[in-house]
mmCIF file of C-alpha atoms in Angstrom:
data_model
loop_
_atom_site.group_PDB
_atom_site.id
_atom_site.type_symbol
_atom_site.label_atom_id
_atom_site.label_comp_id
_atom_site.label_asym_id
_atom_site.label_seq_id
_atom_site.Cartn_x
_atom_site.Cartn_y
_atom_site.Cartn_z
ATOM 1 C CA MET A 1 -7.810 8.794 -5.008
ATOM 2 C CA ARG A 2 -7.789 11.036 -2.005
ATOM 3 C CA LEU A 3 -5.622 14.093 -1.513
ATOM 4 C CA LEU A 4 -3.334 12.414 0.978
ATOM 5 C CA THR A 5 -2.276 10.102 -1.837
ATOM 6 C CA HIS A 6 -1.976 13.008 -4.257
ATOM 7 C CA ASN A 7 0.439 14.648 -1.825
ATOM 8 C CA MET A 8 2.780 11.667 -2.119
ATOM 9 C CA LEU A 9 2.688 11.101 -5.876
ATOM 10 C CA SER A 10 4.962 12.696 -8.430
ATOM 11 C CA SER A 11 5.813 12.351 -12.094
ATOM 12 C CA ASN A 12 8.832 10.089 -12.451
ATOM 13 C CA ILE A 13 9.330 10.511 -16.171
ATOM 14 C CA LYS A 14 12.997 10.304 -17.129
ATOM 15 C CA GLY A 15 14.552 13.755 -17.297
ATOM 16 C CA VAL A 16 11.882 15.467 -15.197
ATOM 17 C CA ALA A 17 13.635 17.337 -12.388
ATOM 18 C CA ASN A 18 10.625 18.331 -10.350
ATOM 19 C CA GLY A 19 7.540 16.210 -10.955
ATOM 20 C CA PHE A 20 5.700 17.443 -7.856
ATOM 21 C CA PRO A 21 2.978 18.445 -7.328
ATOM 22 C CA LEU A 22 0.874 16.922 -10.072
ATOM 23 C CA ARG A 23 -1.836 19.252 -11.345
ATOM 24 C CA ILE A 24 -5.335 17.836 -11.107
ATOM 25 C CA VAL A 25 -7.936 17.774 -13.848
ATOM 26 C CA ALA A 26 -11.180 16.798 -12.143
ATOM 27 C CA GLU A 27 -14.061 15.326 -14.131
ATOM 28 C CA LYS A 28 -15.851 13.581 -11.296
ATOM 29 C CA VAL A 29 -15.363 14.116 -7.566
ATOM 30 C CA ILE A 30 -17.240 12.157 -4.930
ATOM 31 C CA GLU A 31 -17.533 12.552 -1.175
ATOM 32 C CA LYS A 32 -17.507 9.678 1.290
ATOM 33 C CA PRO A 33 -17.839 10.539 4.962
ATOM 34 C CA VAL A 34 -15.337 8.952 7.341
ATOM 35 C CA GLU A 35 -14.835 9.300 11.052
ATOM 36 C CA MET A 36 -12.447 12.004 12.192
ATOM 37 C CA ASN A 37 -9.235 11.042 13.935
ATOM 38 C CA HIS A 38 -7.488 14.017 15.581
ATOM 39 C CA ASP A 39 -4.167 12.315 16.232
ATOM 40 C CA PHE A 40 -3.955 11.190 12.642
ATOM 41 C CA LEU A 41 -4.717 14.679 11.330
ATOM 42 C CA LYS A 42 -2.061 16.239 13.561
ATOM 43 C CA ASN A 43 0.473 13.680 12.460
ATOM 44 C CA MET A 44 -0.317 14.223 8.771
ATOM 45 C CA PHE A 45 -0.335 17.993 9.066
ATOM 46 C CA ALA A 46 3.363 17.892 9.951
ATOM 47 C CA LYS A 47 4.172 15.743 6.924
ATOM 48 C CA LEU A 48 2.017 17.307 4.219
ATOM 49 C CA ASP A 49 3.128 19.802 1.633
ATOM 50 C CA TRP A 50 0.440 22.332 2.522
ATOM 51 C CA LYS A 51 0.543 24.402 -0.643
ATOM 52 C CA ALA A 52 0.220 21.358 -2.892
ATOM 53 C CA PHE A 53 -2.642 20.145 -0.720
ATOM 54 C CA VAL A 54 -4.578 23.416 -0.809
ATOM 55 C CA ASP A 55 -4.138 23.770 -4.574
ATOM 56 C CA ALA A 56 -5.293 20.186 -5.027
ATOM 57 C CA SER A 57 -8.373 20.728 -2.853
ATOM 58 C CA ARG A 58 -9.291 23.783 -4.930
ATOM 59 C CA SER A 59 -8.983 21.869 -8.165
ATOM 60 C CA LEU A 60 -11.534 19.436 -6.702
ATOM 61 C CA GLY A 61 -13.835 22.405 -6.154
ATOM 62 C CA TYR A 62 -13.290 22.756 -2.384
ATOM 63 C CA VAL A 63 -12.277 26.314 -1.507
ATOM 64 C CA GLU A 64 -12.485 26.396 2.294
ATOM 65 C CA LEU A 65 -8.811 25.886 3.137
ATOM 66 C CA PRO A 66 -6.497 28.852 3.853
ATOM 67 C CA ASP A 67 -3.401 29.512 1.726
ATOM 68 C CA GLU A 68 -1.193 29.139 4.737
ATOM 69 C CA ALA A 69 -1.590 27.142 7.901
ATOM 70 C CA ASP A 70 0.440 26.492 11.009
ATOM 71 C CA ALA A 71 0.181 23.867 13.736
ATOM 72 C CA SER A 72 -1.645 26.199 16.141
ATOM 73 C CA MET A 73 -4.681 26.065 13.842
ATOM 74 C CA LEU A 74 -5.109 22.418 14.742
ATOM 75 C CA GLU A 75 -6.656 23.615 18.002
ATOM 76 C CA SER A 76 -9.640 24.950 16.094
ATOM 77 C CA SER A 77 -12.354 22.396 15.458
ATOM 78 C CA GLU A 78 -13.592 24.400 12.492
ATOM 79 C CA PHE A 79 -10.184 24.098 10.846
ATOM 80 C CA LEU A 80 -9.920 20.412 11.723
ATOM 81 C CA ASN A 81 -13.282 19.677 10.120
ATOM 82 C CA LYS A 82 -12.241 21.328 6.875
ATOM 83 C CA PHE A 83 -8.801 19.732 6.901
ATOM 84 C CA HIS A 84 -10.330 16.315 7.559
ATOM 85 C CA HIS A 85 -12.899 16.740 4.813
ATOM 86 C CA ALA A 86 -10.370 17.782 2.179
ATOM 87 C CA LEU A 87 -7.768 15.193 3.144
ATOM 88 C CA LEU A 88 -9.926 12.120 3.610
ATOM 89 C CA GLU A 89 -13.473 12.582 2.348
ATOM 90 C CA LEU A 90 -12.957 13.960 -1.150
ATOM 91 C CA HIS A 91 -12.189 11.410 -3.851
ATOM 92 C CA LEU A 92 -11.061 12.151 -7.373
ATOM 93 C CA GLU A 93 -13.033 9.470 -9.174
ATOM 94 C CA GLU A 94 -12.448 10.419 -12.822
ATOM 95 C CA GLY A 95 -9.952 12.837 -14.312
ATOM 96 C CA ALA A 96 -6.197 13.107 -14.659
ATOM 97 C CA LEU A 97 -2.987 14.054 -12.910
ATOM 98 C CA VAL A 98 -0.744 16.265 -15.003
ATOM 99 C CA CYS A 99 3.056 16.352 -14.861
ATOM 100 C CA PRO A 100 4.021 19.960 -13.965
ATOM 101 C CA GLU A 101 7.043 19.911 -16.282
ATOM 102 C CA THR A 102 5.955 18.011 -19.373
ATOM 103 C CA GLY A 103 2.169 18.293 -19.272
ATOM 104 C CA ARG A 104 1.898 14.510 -19.677
ATOM 105 C CA LYS A 105 -1.434 13.279 -18.351
ATOM 106 C CA PHE A 106 -1.738 10.350 -15.985
ATOM 107 C CA PRO A 107 -5.383 9.250 -16.226
ATOM 108 C CA VAL A 108 -7.517 8.556 -13.157
ATOM 109 C CA ASN A 109 -10.290 6.030 -13.766
ATOM 110 C CA LYS A 110 -12.593 4.554 -11.136
ATOM 111 C CA GLY A 111 -10.548 6.414 -8.547
ATOM 112 C CA ILE A 112 -7.289 4.724 -9.545
ATOM 113 C CA PRO A 113 -4.483 6.911 -10.893
ATOM 114 C CA ASN A 114 -2.469 5.214 -13.613
ATOM 115 C CA MET A 115 1.156 6.211 -13.036
ATOM 116 C CA LEU A 116 2.605 3.652 -15.464
ATOM 117 C CA LEU A 117 5.303 5.109 -17.686
ATOM 118 C CA HIS A 118 5.683 4.491 -21.401
ATOM 119 C CA GLU A 119 8.823 2.794 -22.661
ATOM 120 C CA ASP A 120 10.362 6.063 -23.829
ATOM 121 C CA GLU A 121 9.769 7.716 -20.461
ATOM 122 C CA VAL A 122 11.954 5.434 -18.331
ATOM 123 C CA MET B 1 -7.044 -19.138 28.642
ATOM 124 C CA ASN B 2 -7.348 -15.560 29.844
ATOM 125 C CA ARG B 3 -9.891 -13.223 28.316
ATOM 126 C CA GLU B 4 -7.436 -11.074 26.450
ATOM 127 C CA LYS B 5 -6.087 -14.124 24.684
ATOM 128 C CA GLU B 6 -9.561 -15.331 23.915
ATOM 129 C CA ARG B 7 -10.471 -12.025 22.353
ATOM 130 C CA LYS B 8 -7.386 -12.032 20.170
ATOM 131 C CA ARG B 9 -7.890 -15.583 19.055
ATOM 132 C CA MET B 10 -11.485 -14.791 18.148
ATOM 133 C CA LYS B 11 -10.357 -11.859 16.101
ATOM 134 C CA LEU B 12 -7.700 -13.863 14.301
ATOM 135 C CA LYS B 13 -10.306 -16.435 13.268
ATOM 136 C CA GLN B 14 -12.701 -13.662 12.302
ATOM 137 C CA LEU B 15 -10.098 -11.959 10.150
ATOM 138 C CA GLU B 16 -9.232 -15.218 8.438
ATOM 139 C CA GLY B 17 -12.922 -15.835 7.796
ATOM 140 C CA LEU B 18 -13.513 -12.411 6.260
ATOM 141 C CA LEU B 19 -10.512 -12.764 3.983
ATOM 142 C CA GLY B 20 -11.664 -16.181 2.824
ATOM 143 C CA ASP B 21 -14.553 -14.634 0.894
ATOM 144 C CA LEU B 22 -12.455 -12.269 -1.230
ATOM 145 C CA ASP B 23 -12.309 -12.524 -5.001
ATOM 146 C CA GLN B 24 -8.961 -13.684 -6.337
ATOM 147 C CA PHE B 25 -7.245 -13.402 -9.714
ATOM 148 C CA SER B 26 -9.772 -14.490 -12.340
ATOM 149 C CA ASP B 27 -7.144 -14.839 -15.038
ATOM 150 C CA PRO B 28 -3.720 -14.894 -13.338
ATOM 151 C CA LYS B 29 -0.787 -13.581 -15.338
ATOM 152 C CA VAL B 30 2.241 -15.804 -15.109
ATOM 153 C CA GLU B 31 4.747 -13.104 -16.051
ATOM 154 C CA LEU B 32 3.711 -11.152 -12.956
ATOM 155 C CA GLU B 33 3.814 -14.288 -10.775
ATOM 156 C CA GLN B 34 0.282 -13.620 -9.614
ATOM 157 C CA TYR B 35 -0.496 -16.019 -6.808
ATOM 158 C CA PRO B 36 -3.207 -15.404 -4.258
ATOM 159 C CA THR B 37 -2.020 -14.781 -0.713
ATOM 160 C CA GLY B 38 -4.180 -17.141 1.318
ATOM 161 C CA PRO B 39 -6.267 -16.006 4.286
ATOM 162 C CA HIS B 40 -4.286 -18.204 6.676
ATOM 163 C CA ILE B 41 -0.865 -16.789 5.828
ATOM 164 C CA THR B 42 -2.246 -13.228 5.536
ATOM 165 C CA SER B 43 -3.976 -13.183 8.881
ATOM 166 C CA ARG B 44 -0.890 -14.516 10.642
ATOM 167 C CA MET B 45 1.396 -12.078 8.887
ATOM 168 C CA LEU B 46 -0.758 -9.102 9.814
ATOM 169 C CA TYR B 47 -1.341 -10.319 13.335
ATOM 170 C CA THR B 48 2.360 -10.618 13.966
ATOM 171 C CA ALA B 49 2.932 -7.114 12.585
ATOM 172 C CA GLU B 50 0.180 -5.722 14.792
ATOM 173 C CA ASN B 51 0.489 -7.670 18.038
ATOM 174 C CA SER B 52 4.248 -8.040 18.267
ATOM 175 C CA PHE B 53 5.332 -4.709 16.791
ATOM 176 C CA GLY B 54 2.364 -2.307 16.629
ATOM 177 C CA ASP B 55 3.024 -1.679 12.937
ATOM 178 C CA VAL B 56 -0.553 -1.782 11.605
ATOM 179 C CA SER B 57 -3.262 -0.034 13.626
ATOM 180 C CA ASP B 58 -3.068 3.784 13.511
ATOM 181 C CA ARG B 59 -0.397 3.535 10.798
ATOM 182 C CA VAL B 60 -0.189 4.408 7.121
ATOM 183 C CA VAL B 61 0.307 1.079 5.379
ATOM 184 C CA VAL B 62 1.291 0.323 1.790
ATOM 185 C CA ASP B 63 0.578 -3.034 0.181
ATOM 186 C CA LEU B 64 3.162 -3.291 -2.572
ATOM 187 C CA GLY B 65 2.151 -5.514 -5.469
ATOM 188 C CA CYS B 66 -1.252 -5.711 -3.830
ATOM 189 C CA GLY B 67 -2.882 -7.930 -6.434
ATOM 190 C CA CYS B 68 -6.459 -8.440 -5.294
ATOM 191 C CA GLY B 69 -5.708 -6.544 -2.120
ATOM 192 C CA THR B 70 -5.710 -9.300 0.493
ATOM 193 C CA LEU B 71 -2.845 -8.003 2.651
ATOM 194 C CA GLY B 72 -3.899 -4.376 2.437
ATOM 195 C CA LEU B 73 -7.511 -5.173 3.249
ATOM 196 C CA ALA B 74 -6.389 -7.209 6.243
ATOM 197 C CA ALA B 75 -4.413 -4.169 7.416
ATOM 198 C CA ALA B 76 -7.513 -1.989 7.000
ATOM 199 C CA LEU B 77 -9.576 -4.482 9.007
ATOM 200 C CA LEU B 78 -6.977 -4.356 11.782
ATOM 201 C CA GLY B 79 -7.329 -0.597 12.059
ATOM 202 C CA ALA B 80 -4.681 0.949 9.798
ATOM 203 C CA ASP B 81 -5.391 4.673 9.344
ATOM 204 C CA ILE B 82 -4.761 4.630 5.609
ATOM 205 C CA VAL B 83 -3.993 1.743 3.295
ATOM 206 C CA ILE B 84 -2.553 2.246 -0.176
ATOM 207 C CA GLY B 85 -2.465 -0.710 -2.539
ATOM 208 C CA ILE B 86 -0.029 -0.467 -5.427
ATOM 209 C CA ASP B 87 0.044 -2.769 -8.414
ATOM 210 C CA VAL B 88 1.042 -2.728 -12.062
ATOM 211 C CA ASP B 89 -1.997 -4.690 -13.242
ATOM 212 C CA THR B 90 -5.366 -3.064 -14.003
ATOM 213 C CA ASP B 91 -7.480 -6.211 -13.539
ATOM 214 C CA SER B 92 -6.020 -6.873 -10.093
ATOM 215 C CA LEU B 93 -6.625 -3.311 -8.959
ATOM 216 C CA LEU B 94 -10.257 -3.447 -10.042
ATOM 217 C CA THR B 95 -10.710 -6.697 -8.129
ATOM 218 C CA ALA B 96 -9.054 -5.111 -5.080
ATOM 219 C CA SER B 97 -11.476 -2.220 -5.377
ATOM 220 C CA THR B 98 -14.461 -4.589 -5.471
ATOM 221 C CA ASN B 99 -13.072 -6.519 -2.499
ATOM 222 C CA ALA B 100 -12.744 -3.293 -0.498
ATOM 223 C CA GLU B 101 -16.381 -2.468 -1.222
ATOM 224 C CA GLU B 102 -17.439 -5.948 -0.131
ATOM 225 C CA LEU B 103 -15.623 -5.534 3.177
ATOM 226 C CA GLU B 104 -16.789 -1.923 3.531
ATOM 227 C CA VAL B 105 -13.298 -0.567 4.077
ATOM 228 C CA GLU B 106 -11.484 2.293 2.357
ATOM 229 C CA ILE B 107 -8.326 1.542 0.439
ATOM 230 C CA GLU B 108 -6.400 3.825 -1.895
ATOM 231 C CA LEU B 109 -5.235 2.206 -5.103
ATOM 232 C CA VAL B 110 -2.461 3.334 -7.413
ATOM 233 C CA GLN B 111 -1.320 1.744 -10.657
ATOM 234 C CA CYS B 112 2.453 1.888 -10.787
ATOM 235 C CA ASP B 113 5.505 -0.213 -11.527
ATOM 236 C CA VAL B 114 7.537 -0.744 -8.344
ATOM 237 C CA LYS B 115 10.682 0.073 -10.283
ATOM 238 C CA HIS B 116 9.447 3.649 -10.743
ATOM 239 C CA LEU B 117 7.706 4.098 -7.427
ATOM 240 C CA ASP B 118 8.442 7.105 -5.319
ATOM 241 C CA LEU B 119 6.189 8.335 -2.524
ATOM 242 C CA ARG B 120 7.302 11.677 -1.188
ATOM 243 C CA GLY B 121 7.307 12.774 2.434
ATOM 244 C CA GLN B 122 7.782 10.340 5.300
ATOM 245 C CA VAL B 123 4.091 9.508 5.311
ATOM 246 C CA VAL B 124 4.196 5.732 4.908
ATOM 247 C CA ASP B 125 4.963 3.834 8.101
ATOM 248 C CA THR B 126 4.723 0.220 7.075
ATOM 249 C CA VAL B 127 4.970 -1.777 3.866
ATOM 250 C CA ILE B 128 3.461 -5.246 3.726
ATOM 251 C CA MET B 129 3.918 -7.364 0.651
ATOM 252 C CA ASN B 130 3.942 -10.772 -0.918
ATOM 253 C CA PRO B 131 6.265 -10.036 -3.823
ATOM 254 C CA PRO B 132 6.975 -12.269 -6.783
ATOM 255 C CA PHE B 133 9.613 -14.792 -5.771
ATOM 256 C CA GLY B 134 11.633 -13.882 -8.829
ATOM 257 C CA THR B 135 11.350 -17.338 -10.369
ATOM 258 C CA ARG B 136 9.832 -16.142 -13.650
ATOM 259 C CA LYS B 137 11.615 -12.834 -13.846
ATOM 260 C CA LYS B 138 14.983 -12.841 -12.135
ATOM 261 C CA GLY B 139 15.440 -10.027 -9.654
ATOM 262 C CA ALA B 140 11.735 -9.138 -9.403
ATOM 263 C CA ASP B 141 11.795 -9.938 -5.670
ATOM 264 C CA MET B 142 14.703 -7.531 -5.190
ATOM 265 C CA ASP B 143 12.963 -4.721 -7.108
ATOM 266 C CA PHE B 144 10.128 -4.993 -4.614
ATOM 267 C CA LEU B 145 12.395 -5.074 -1.592
ATOM 268 C CA ARG B 146 14.355 -2.065 -2.789
ATOM 269 C CA ALA B 147 11.153 -0.061 -3.346
ATOM 270 C CA ALA B 148 9.661 -1.147 -0.018
ATOM 271 C CA LEU B 149 12.710 -0.078 1.978
ATOM 272 C CA LYS B 150 12.688 3.258 0.178
ATOM 273 C CA VAL B 151 9.011 3.936 0.890
ATOM 274 C CA ALA B 152 8.607 2.690 4.485
ATOM 275 C CA SER B 153 9.783 4.751 7.427
ATOM 276 C CA ARG B 154 9.083 2.143 10.110
ATOM 277 C CA ALA B 155 8.973 -1.456 8.927
ATOM 278 C CA VAL B 156 8.675 -3.774 5.932
ATOM 279 C CA TYR B 157 7.016 -7.182 6.119
ATOM 280 C CA SER B 158 7.613 -9.527 3.255
ATOM 281 C CA LEU B 159 7.557 -13.171 2.209
ATOM 282 C CA HIS B 160 10.521 -14.719 0.435
ATOM 283 C CA LYS B 161 11.544 -18.270 -0.378
ATOM 284 C CA THR B 162 13.505 -19.797 2.483
ATOM 285 C CA SER B 163 16.090 -20.967 -0.036
ATOM 286 C CA THR B 164 17.017 -17.328 -0.730
ATOM 287 C CA ARG B 165 17.445 -16.362 2.953
ATOM 288 C CA GLU B 166 21.137 -15.486 2.959
ATOM 289 C CA HIS B 167 20.908 -13.547 -0.278
ATOM 290 C CA ILE B 168 17.933 -11.525 0.954
ATOM 291 C CA LYS B 169 19.633 -10.655 4.215
ATOM 292 C CA ARG B 170 22.887 -9.612 2.594
ATOM 293 C CA THR B 171 21.208 -7.506 -0.082
ATOM 294 C CA ALA B 172 18.827 -5.759 2.325
ATOM 295 C CA LEU B 173 21.579 -4.778 4.749
ATOM 296 C CA ARG B 174 24.361 -4.031 2.300
ATOM 297 C CA ASP B 175 22.599 -2.645 -0.789
ATOM 298 C CA PHE B 176 19.250 -1.327 0.431
ATOM 299 C CA ASN B 177 20.464 0.349 3.601
ATOM 300 C CA ALA B 178 18.216 -1.671 5.943
ATOM 301 C CA LYS B 179 18.962 -1.223 9.636
ATOM 302 C CA SER B 180 17.886 -4.757 10.419
ATOM 303 C CA ALA B 181 16.610 -7.834 8.624
ATOM 304 C CA GLU B 182 15.021 -10.563 10.680
ATOM 305 C CA VAL B 183 13.197 -13.781 9.809
ATOM 306 C CA LEU B 184 10.192 -13.916 12.128
ATOM 307 C CA CYS B 185 9.045 -17.384 11.160
ATOM 308 C CA GLU B 186 9.049 -19.992 8.460
ATOM 309 C CA LEU B 187 5.737 -20.724 6.807
ATOM 310 C CA ARG B 188 4.414 -23.229 4.309
ATOM 311 C CA TYR B 189 3.013 -21.516 1.250
ATOM 312 C CA ASP B 190 0.432 -23.527 -0.647
ATOM 313 C CA LEU B 191 0.593 -22.764 -4.306
ATOM 314 C CA PRO B 192 -2.519 -24.042 -5.955
ATOM 315 C CA GLN B 193 -2.163 -25.342 -9.508
ATOM 316 C CA LEU B 194 -2.847 -22.103 -11.328
ATOM 317 C CA TYR B 195 -0.673 -22.390 -14.350
ATOM 318 C CA LYS B 196 -0.163 -25.101 -16.947
ATOM 319 C CA PHE B 197 3.517 -25.519 -16.124
ATOM 320 C CA HIS B 198 2.619 -26.688 -12.624
ATOM 321 C CA ARG B 199 2.848 -30.446 -12.792
ATOM 322 C CA LYS B 200 1.596 -31.216 -9.330
ATOM 323 C CA LYS B 201 -1.864 -30.333 -8.111
ATOM 324 C CA GLU B 202 -0.533 -28.293 -5.271
ATOM 325 C CA VAL B 203 2.985 -27.276 -4.361
ATOM 326 C CA ASP B 204 3.965 -26.547 -0.845
ATOM 327 C CA ILE B 205 7.047 -24.359 -0.538
ATOM 328 C CA ALA B 206 8.932 -23.011 2.441
ATOM 329 C CA VAL B 207 8.827 -19.252 2.781
ATOM 330 C CA ASP B 208 10.191 -16.872 5.398
ATOM 331 C CA LEU B 209 8.219 -14.065 6.940
ATOM 332 C CA TRP B 210 10.665 -11.180 7.193
ATOM 333 C CA ARG B 211 10.636 -7.934 9.098
ATOM 334 C CA PHE B 212 13.022 -5.269 7.854
ATOM 335 C CA VAL B 213 13.669 -1.927 9.475
ATOM 336 C CA PRO B 214 14.593 0.714 6.899
ATOM 337 C CA GLY B 215 17.665 2.854 7.447
ATOM 338 C CA THR B 216 17.285 6.586 7.666
ATOM 339 C CA ALA B 217 17.883 8.275 4.353
#
């Protein structure tokens, strides 16, 4: 699971009012280089929840992203490289996503988050 | 034939060829209506989405009920920026993951029930899917369509039995807030004899390839 996906997922347990963002418990993180696509990054920047993204990147052990960012920073290639790396090259391979309200853990195995709910959670 | 056409035809054949080597369900689960989406139908579905509507390359694409990943992997091969495959079944997701490695493409996989799916932001452009037809579990096809129209911001491509055409159209427009619902073509879907209750060796059923445009929320 990459952080773009993390930015879209939330805990949908019945009764949870705000299941976003999911906290990350990282046991194994891997890096896979991919080609950079500027247009894609600009497009995603406008749609991302930046704070959730930065916190997520830090829980994967990547601390290069600033707390706050605005669109003008996309002109800097240094910023783009870091943004690209955190968004698309870091993979949470083993660990868990944790519901911010209930603390319920959604396990991540082989890079696949298991968001299935138990019977009493729907 | 002009060169452009030649190039596209080559690529269509190439895509179909690559998809032909993918692993399929090793132990299909009848309650989930797990049927492989064949390379022929997949390549045509994705080609239509790409060449007629520009809904695949440089887009964020979700394959809902991805099974072994055929549709999503085809989208990745056609140049989708990001592909996310979503399925309820662990075995299928692991096969999809292996298939992605074989093809050397990146695909995100998430285990989730479509009934509880919610992807925040307007990140997803296109949903492609071959949902259960709802023959084993009534309404399963509609659960998928509802989720797809909620998640996509640009278009939904889906296969449904031709016999359910009117119902699909009415429900999409009236209940799921779709802006448009259009049958692009009618296809023959070869169902191989996967399950014991299939009496014939192979069943050939008529399905519609749909394109839905989601309404704005």
